XYZ file of C-alpha atoms in Angstrom:
457
model
C 122.073 58.350 -56.276
C 118.317 59.716 -56.384
C 114.868 57.725 -56.117
C 111.690 58.016 -58.466
C 108.570 59.047 -55.784
C 105.506 56.577 -56.353
C 103.472 59.555 -57.332
C 105.544 60.236 -60.412
C 105.151 56.580 -61.569
C 102.233 54.790 -63.144
C 100.328 54.662 -60.218
C 97.193 52.366 -60.008
C 93.793 54.249 -59.013
C 93.337 56.390 -56.209
C 91.935 54.954 -53.020
C 90.054 57.296 -50.911
C 89.032 56.829 -47.019
C 85.659 55.134 -46.377
C 84.980 56.773 -43.063
C 86.059 60.208 -41.669
C 88.481 59.720 -38.537
C 89.654 62.072 -35.831
C 93.379 62.260 -37.382
C 92.318 62.860 -40.687
C 93.772 66.643 -40.736
C 96.287 66.048 -38.159
C 99.679 67.813 -38.600
C 103.016 65.945 -37.814
C 106.119 68.617 -37.310
C 109.351 67.230 -38.660
C 113.020 67.446 -37.411
C 113.867 70.157 -40.151
C 111.142 72.771 -38.930
C 108.644 71.906 -41.470
C 105.328 69.973 -40.946
C 103.230 67.498 -43.023
C 100.041 65.982 -42.822
C 100.391 62.854 -40.344
C 100.398 59.584 -41.925
C 98.633 57.017 -39.712
C 99.641 53.605 -40.738
C 99.404 52.336 -37.098
C 95.597 51.311 -37.267
C 96.477 47.695 -35.916
C 98.149 49.240 -32.555
C 95.029 51.797 -31.906
C 92.757 52.767 -34.726
C 91.702 56.621 -34.798
C 88.353 57.368 -33.329
C 85.448 57.782 -35.992
C 84.006 61.015 -36.533
C 80.673 59.342 -35.660
C 82.074 58.140 -31.973
C 83.581 61.693 -31.635
C 80.080 63.313 -32.248
C 78.342 60.715 -30.009
C 80.564 61.089 -27.237
C 80.148 65.196 -27.223
C 76.422 64.310 -27.019
C 76.664 62.008 -24.258
C 79.209 64.157 -22.156
C 76.744 66.369 -20.576
C 74.712 63.020 -18.879
C 77.823 61.603 -17.891
C 77.271 59.893 -14.590
C 77.354 57.230 -12.657
C 75.992 53.618 -13.988
C 73.239 51.808 -12.216
C 73.870 53.761 -8.783
C 71.389 56.662 -8.870
C 67.677 58.146 -9.686
C 69.038 61.223 -10.994
C 68.409 62.233 -14.744
C 72.051 62.006 -15.842
C 72.636 58.508 -13.786
C 69.397 57.235 -15.593
C 70.392 58.255 -19.216
C 73.851 56.796 -18.545
C 72.627 53.502 -17.167
C 70.594 53.539 -20.149
C 73.410 54.264 -22.880
C 75.284 51.650 -21.155
C 73.236 48.881 -21.177
C 72.051 49.974 -25.130
C 75.637 49.763 -25.542
C 75.761 46.098 -24.302
C 73.056 45.388 -26.649
C 74.348 46.791 -29.800
C 77.890 45.105 -29.098
C 76.071 41.714 -28.530
C 74.052 42.495 -32.031
C 76.966 43.372 -33.987
C 79.108 40.147 -33.057
C 75.616 38.008 -33.705
C 75.853 37.076 -30.236
C 72.965 34.341 -29.287
C 69.740 35.049 -26.812
C 71.500 33.540 -23.926
C 75.159 34.686 -24.694
C 76.546 37.379 -21.752
C 78.368 40.608 -23.056
C 80.811 41.457 -20.380
C 82.278 45.437 -20.685
C 86.084 44.920 -19.903
C 88.881 47.172 -20.211
C 90.398 45.391 -23.630
C 91.155 42.210 -25.125
C 93.749 41.447 -22.626
C 91.458 41.897 -19.671
C 88.657 39.856 -21.596
C 90.965 37.066 -22.058
C 92.449 36.938 -18.610
C 88.748 36.859 -17.423
C 87.938 34.114 -19.304
C 91.246 32.341 -18.042
C 89.270 32.525 -14.561
C 86.256 30.748 -15.828
C 87.505 27.414 -17.492
C 86.295 24.805 -15.260
C 89.195 23.282 -13.688
C 88.261 19.409 -14.440
C 87.318 20.101 -18.063
C 90.836 19.692 -19.574
C 93.382 21.778 -20.598
C 93.573 24.900 -23.102
C 95.379 24.830 -26.484
C 96.841 27.453 -28.403
C 99.003 27.998 -31.275
C 102.573 29.551 -30.874
C 101.834 32.633 -32.891
C 99.455 34.138 -30.492
C 99.771 37.862 -29.225
C 100.769 37.648 -25.842
C 97.536 38.261 -24.442
C 96.447 34.802 -25.822
C 99.294 33.326 -24.658
C 99.861 34.145 -20.939
C 96.632 33.968 -19.250
C 96.350 30.513 -20.093
C 99.457 29.234 -18.524
C 98.308 29.931 -15.004
C 96.341 26.518 -15.857
C 97.024 23.616 -18.068
C 98.219 24.910 -21.633
C 99.164 23.062 -24.356
C 101.287 25.361 -27.154
C 101.226 23.986 -30.767
C 103.929 25.120 -33.197
C 102.530 26.196 -36.321
C 103.742 24.324 -39.952
C 104.870 26.325 -42.798
C 101.109 26.019 -44.343
C 97.824 26.750 -42.656
C 96.626 23.219 -43.673
C 99.609 21.410 -41.841
C 99.108 23.974 -38.957
C 95.288 22.849 -39.015
C 96.259 19.209 -38.986
C 98.418 19.432 -36.079
C 95.971 21.504 -34.018
C 93.720 18.784 -34.723
C 96.032 16.091 -33.684
C 97.083 17.883 -30.469
C 93.353 18.518 -29.134
C 92.463 15.071 -29.576
C 95.603 13.705 -27.622
C 94.221 14.779 -24.341
C 91.174 16.208 -22.666
C 90.835 19.558 -24.149
C 88.450 22.197 -22.561
C 89.103 25.236 -24.840
C 90.827 26.139 -27.981
C 92.124 29.485 -27.713
C 92.767 31.069 -31.092
C 93.586 34.078 -33.092
C 91.288 35.299 -35.885
C 93.864 37.397 -37.627
C 97.563 37.531 -36.284
C 98.422 40.520 -35.181
C 102.188 40.490 -36.652
C 101.163 39.488 -40.366
C 97.378 40.260 -40.585
C 96.557 36.522 -42.107
C 93.668 35.142 -41.441
C 92.535 31.913 -39.809
C 89.888 29.874 -41.405
C 87.206 29.821 -38.387
C 85.120 27.453 -39.758
C 87.693 24.936 -39.542
C 88.782 25.881 -36.052
C 85.124 25.363 -34.668
C 84.998 22.008 -36.388
C 88.146 20.998 -34.515
C 87.234 22.005 -31.320
C 83.468 20.342 -31.634
C 84.747 17.076 -32.818
C 86.404 16.564 -29.603
C 84.383 18.120 -27.457
C 85.989 21.381 -26.774
C 84.853 24.969 -26.752
C 86.626 27.647 -28.899
C 87.534 31.173 -27.945
C 88.516 33.737 -30.971
C 90.923 36.625 -30.163
C 88.919 38.946 -32.271
C 91.076 42.033 -31.500
C 92.757 42.349 -35.016
C 89.765 40.545 -36.727
C 86.660 42.623 -35.723
C 87.586 45.895 -36.911
C 87.986 44.535 -40.293
C 85.572 41.649 -41.235
C 82.138 40.969 -39.756
C 82.254 38.171 -37.360
C 78.707 36.442 -36.443
C 79.558 34.008 -33.400
C 76.207 32.418 -33.087
C 76.438 31.538 -36.977
C 79.941 30.342 -36.714
C 79.754 28.158 -33.671
C 82.116 30.243 -31.528
C 81.634 30.136 -28.078
C 83.578 33.367 -27.036
C 85.137 36.134 -28.600
C 87.446 38.735 -27.154
C 87.991 42.216 -28.611
C 89.354 45.963 -27.987
C 87.608 49.248 -28.604
C 90.881 50.974 -29.108
C 91.337 48.777 -32.096
C 87.990 49.386 -33.525
C 87.927 53.052 -33.941
C 86.681 53.653 -30.337
C 88.915 55.036 -27.617
C 88.139 55.817 -23.965
C 89.451 52.168 -22.735
C 86.819 49.607 -23.149
C 86.608 46.182 -24.807
C 84.406 43.038 -24.433
C 84.236 39.332 -24.102
C 81.124 37.987 -25.680
C 80.050 34.278 -25.149
C 78.275 31.535 -23.343
C 77.028 32.270 -19.755
C 77.328 28.904 -18.002
C 81.260 29.397 -17.256
C 81.004 33.015 -16.518
C 78.043 32.308 -13.879
C 80.052 29.836 -12.297
C 83.165 31.451 -12.200
C 84.814 33.506 -9.325
C 84.028 37.300 -9.686
C 86.851 38.599 -11.862
C 87.057 42.117 -9.851
C 85.486 41.836 -6.621
C 83.265 44.980 -5.378
C 80.236 47.300 -5.801
C 78.210 46.093 -8.613
C 79.226 42.794 -8.690
C 77.065 41.435 -5.604
C 73.683 41.093 -4.513
C 74.134 40.755 -0.959
C 77.032 41.511 1.430
C 76.999 40.686 5.256
C 80.080 40.929 7.683
C 80.918 37.420 6.823
C 79.404 36.056 3.635
C 78.465 37.369 -0.243
C 75.855 36.358 -2.588
C 77.584 37.286 -5.846
C 75.709 38.597 -8.926
C 75.156 36.446 -12.437
C 77.187 37.312 -15.198
C 77.769 39.895 -16.826
C 77.531 42.020 -13.440
C 79.342 39.396 -11.725
C 82.552 40.424 -13.442
C 82.291 44.243 -13.780
C 82.926 45.301 -10.242
C 83.471 48.905 -9.736
C 81.919 52.151 -11.770
C 81.424 50.873 -15.318
C 83.118 52.801 -18.283
C 79.947 53.896 -19.911
C 81.880 56.320 -22.349
C 84.122 53.527 -23.587
C 80.837 51.293 -23.875
C 78.994 54.164 -25.833
C 82.303 54.395 -28.004
C 82.421 50.821 -28.943
C 78.865 50.673 -29.784
C 78.954 53.369 -31.838
C 81.978 52.633 -33.586
C 80.232 49.344 -34.256
C 77.080 50.571 -35.359
C 78.745 52.669 -38.037
C 80.734 49.956 -39.134
C 77.847 47.982 -39.994
C 76.587 50.878 -42.672
C 79.548 49.682 -45.048
C 78.481 47.570 -47.844
C 79.238 43.851 -47.244
C 82.812 43.501 -48.640
C 83.574 47.036 -48.914
C 86.072 47.490 -46.063
C 87.927 44.242 -47.139
C 88.278 45.455 -50.529
C 89.585 48.616 -49.284
C 92.209 47.224 -47.259
C 92.732 44.515 -50.011
C 93.767 47.447 -52.771
C 95.970 49.521 -50.026
C 98.080 46.516 -48.808
C 98.769 45.257 -52.459
C 99.841 48.814 -53.354
C 102.441 48.856 -50.508
C 103.657 45.489 -51.385
C 103.862 46.286 -54.837
C 106.038 49.573 -53.739
C 108.098 47.641 -51.193
C 109.213 44.801 -53.729
C 110.819 47.727 -55.863
C 112.926 48.936 -52.770
C 116.289 47.427 -52.215
C 116.532 45.110 -48.802
C 112.773 45.052 -47.751
C 111.523 41.678 -47.072
C 107.892 41.303 -46.413
C 107.174 38.629 -43.497
C 104.468 35.983 -43.467
C 103.701 32.978 -41.724
C 102.137 30.476 -44.080
C 102.809 29.829 -47.767
C 99.237 28.812 -48.530
C 97.370 31.690 -46.748
C 95.061 33.606 -49.010
C 93.463 36.210 -46.927
C 94.404 38.978 -44.684
C 93.795 42.604 -43.531
C 95.354 45.616 -44.128
C 98.571 44.850 -42.683
C 102.066 44.400 -43.885
C 105.015 43.685 -41.864
C 108.734 44.019 -43.257
C 112.237 44.338 -42.653
C 114.956 46.509 -44.066
C 118.421 44.435 -44.440
C 121.189 46.528 -42.554
C 118.560 48.566 -40.669
C 117.357 48.564 -37.076
C 113.806 48.592 -37.247
C 113.291 50.923 -34.289
C 115.529 53.023 -35.704
C 113.653 53.039 -39.349
C 110.582 53.590 -37.367
C 112.057 56.540 -35.819
C 113.516 57.937 -39.191
C 109.913 57.629 -40.774
C 108.552 59.741 -37.978
C 110.891 62.408 -37.666
C 111.630 63.071 -41.274
C 108.498 62.220 -42.962
C 105.779 62.246 -40.743
C 104.802 58.489 -40.663
C 103.748 56.713 -37.775
C 104.371 52.823 -37.907
C 104.957 50.110 -35.157
C 108.090 48.719 -34.615
C 109.358 45.927 -32.400
C 108.194 42.517 -31.618
C 104.400 43.215 -31.289
C 103.968 41.216 -28.223
C 104.394 38.322 -30.094
C 107.637 37.424 -29.161
C 107.657 33.517 -30.123
C 106.200 34.514 -33.722
C 108.362 37.197 -34.518
C 111.355 34.952 -33.561
C 109.930 32.169 -35.963
C 109.920 34.616 -38.554
C 113.506 35.357 -38.393
C 113.138 38.906 -36.867
C 114.011 38.071 -33.375
C 115.451 42.081 -33.031
C 111.907 43.231 -34.293
C 110.357 44.279 -37.556
C 108.239 47.365 -38.784
C 104.398 46.834 -39.100
C 102.216 49.159 -41.228
C 98.676 48.922 -40.941
C 95.385 50.524 -42.465
C 91.963 50.867 -42.153
C 88.690 52.885 -42.948
C 90.543 56.442 -42.987
C 93.603 55.259 -44.995
C 94.434 56.587 -48.688
C 96.630 55.950 -51.445
C 98.621 58.960 -50.617
C 99.523 57.222 -47.005
C 100.825 54.330 -48.815
C 102.928 56.220 -51.197
C 104.499 58.357 -48.694
C 105.964 55.288 -46.970
C 107.230 53.734 -49.952
C 108.962 57.012 -51.183
C 110.639 57.294 -47.534
C 111.879 53.829 -47.652
C 113.361 54.267 -50.998
C 114.787 57.447 -49.794
C 116.395 55.510 -46.847
C 117.861 53.064 -49.272
C 119.205 55.807 -51.804
C 120.428 58.668 -49.800
C 120.282 57.441 -46.248
C 118.958 59.255 -43.120
C 119.006 63.082 -43.150
C 119.046 63.652 -39.283
C 120.981 61.887 -36.328
C 119.612 59.335 -34.124
C 120.437 58.081 -30.563
C 119.327 55.273 -28.480
C 117.938 56.838 -25.367
C 116.159 54.445 -22.429
C 115.517 51.789 -25.082
C 114.207 53.953 -28.030
C 115.588 55.402 -31.009
C 115.062 59.232 -30.763
C 116.252 62.077 -33.254
C 119.333 63.671 -31.669
C 118.375 66.400 -30.953
C 114.420 66.519 -31.261
C 113.497 69.567 -32.548
C 109.827 68.755 -32.990
C 107.307 70.504 -30.802
C 104.461 68.951 -28.884
C 100.745 70.150 -29.944
C 99.428 72.734 -27.732
C 96.895 70.597 -25.775
C 94.597 73.002 -23.339
C 95.941 72.640 -19.647
C 98.482 69.597 -20.297
C 101.959 70.694 -21.064
C 103.855 67.839 -22.794
C 107.346 67.228 -24.210
C 108.621 64.657 -26.846
C 112.026 63.068 -26.728
C 113.908 60.846 -24.507
C 111.822 61.067 -21.368
C 108.966 58.854 -23.002
C 109.654 55.288 -21.682
C 109.422 52.615 -23.874
C 107.853 49.241 -23.168
C 109.728 46.864 -21.644
C 109.178 43.957 -23.958
C 110.080 46.216 -26.799
C 113.285 48.008 -25.639
C 116.616 47.360 -27.621
């Protein structure tokens, strides 16, 4: 039994990358000893750095120094870069004049920070059960109510409205875009629900901000949390952007130097936000990377990125529909908008093993598992895990076609290599692939690499 590659069919028009990214020419070794261009379909986990970000970091590195802590030239440059990056992040997100931009490690860090700032007497936090763990677990330290989603967005919004109305609510914390399926939630309606009942709203923007422009001032969003590593900006920075009053009144999130005005042996005067929550030496390179990524994305014509991802996702869904045993997952029957994410299962195949096959035999990177969203994945009937293909500015039609071809080959011919479960991860057995030759760091691939505890099989 054979299969017909997508490239040999009457394919739709070619889709080229929108922006150059760092992994555009990366090679992936295969277990048969050959190598191919690496296909990165894992943007939703960590997106590759934009070339513009790489260039900016190279220019900034000679002046890398301590922020807010020196009269030296490099320290002054680093401080100016850090504070200008803060301004750019706020501008990109439509922050109000009195809003605060706190530089964090990532979205998880930002949401944990906000969880410490919700006034104890203001009411509960209300969330949906489809949230990433980062927007589910921090709120459980206080009073939190979880709303099960319905089969439609309309019914889900009605259930959320009823729950917020049922008891005093301080904050509605909701994702702007599902990290599992890429489906978008209607921000205007979510804001209206919160406002109608006197609550504030926080949007988990980790999966939304890299794909769609969000103006929190125009929309009336009180807080938004995001990650640089999902927005084409490496080096471990994220941000919490929003209203000052809760953040000024909250205890310092990370006690230490930089977060205080004055310290004596028995007293401390804390700084105002954002410095109040940025104890320790700030991550200037992470902030510069995030700000540069936002500046670069802002140059794309309105709607171009959404159209690019839509074309790629439609091409992928059409291709998967022709592969036996593949089922695409979605949350709502009436959702009509989503980013470049397509999540699916392959009947009769463990998702982790399929992901290992795609990597080892085809040089394709996807995400498998439960995506740090266990309740949602279980609701979708994929408790043991699924496969997520995600795209962005550097993706092209060939990436999608190679994934479809590889899955068609799996359905028609099976695996061409042996695989073993080792330490909770499916790995080629043996794994003959070489690691890249990185100066000063010798690394190896294979079973010595640990799996995340929540994703292990």
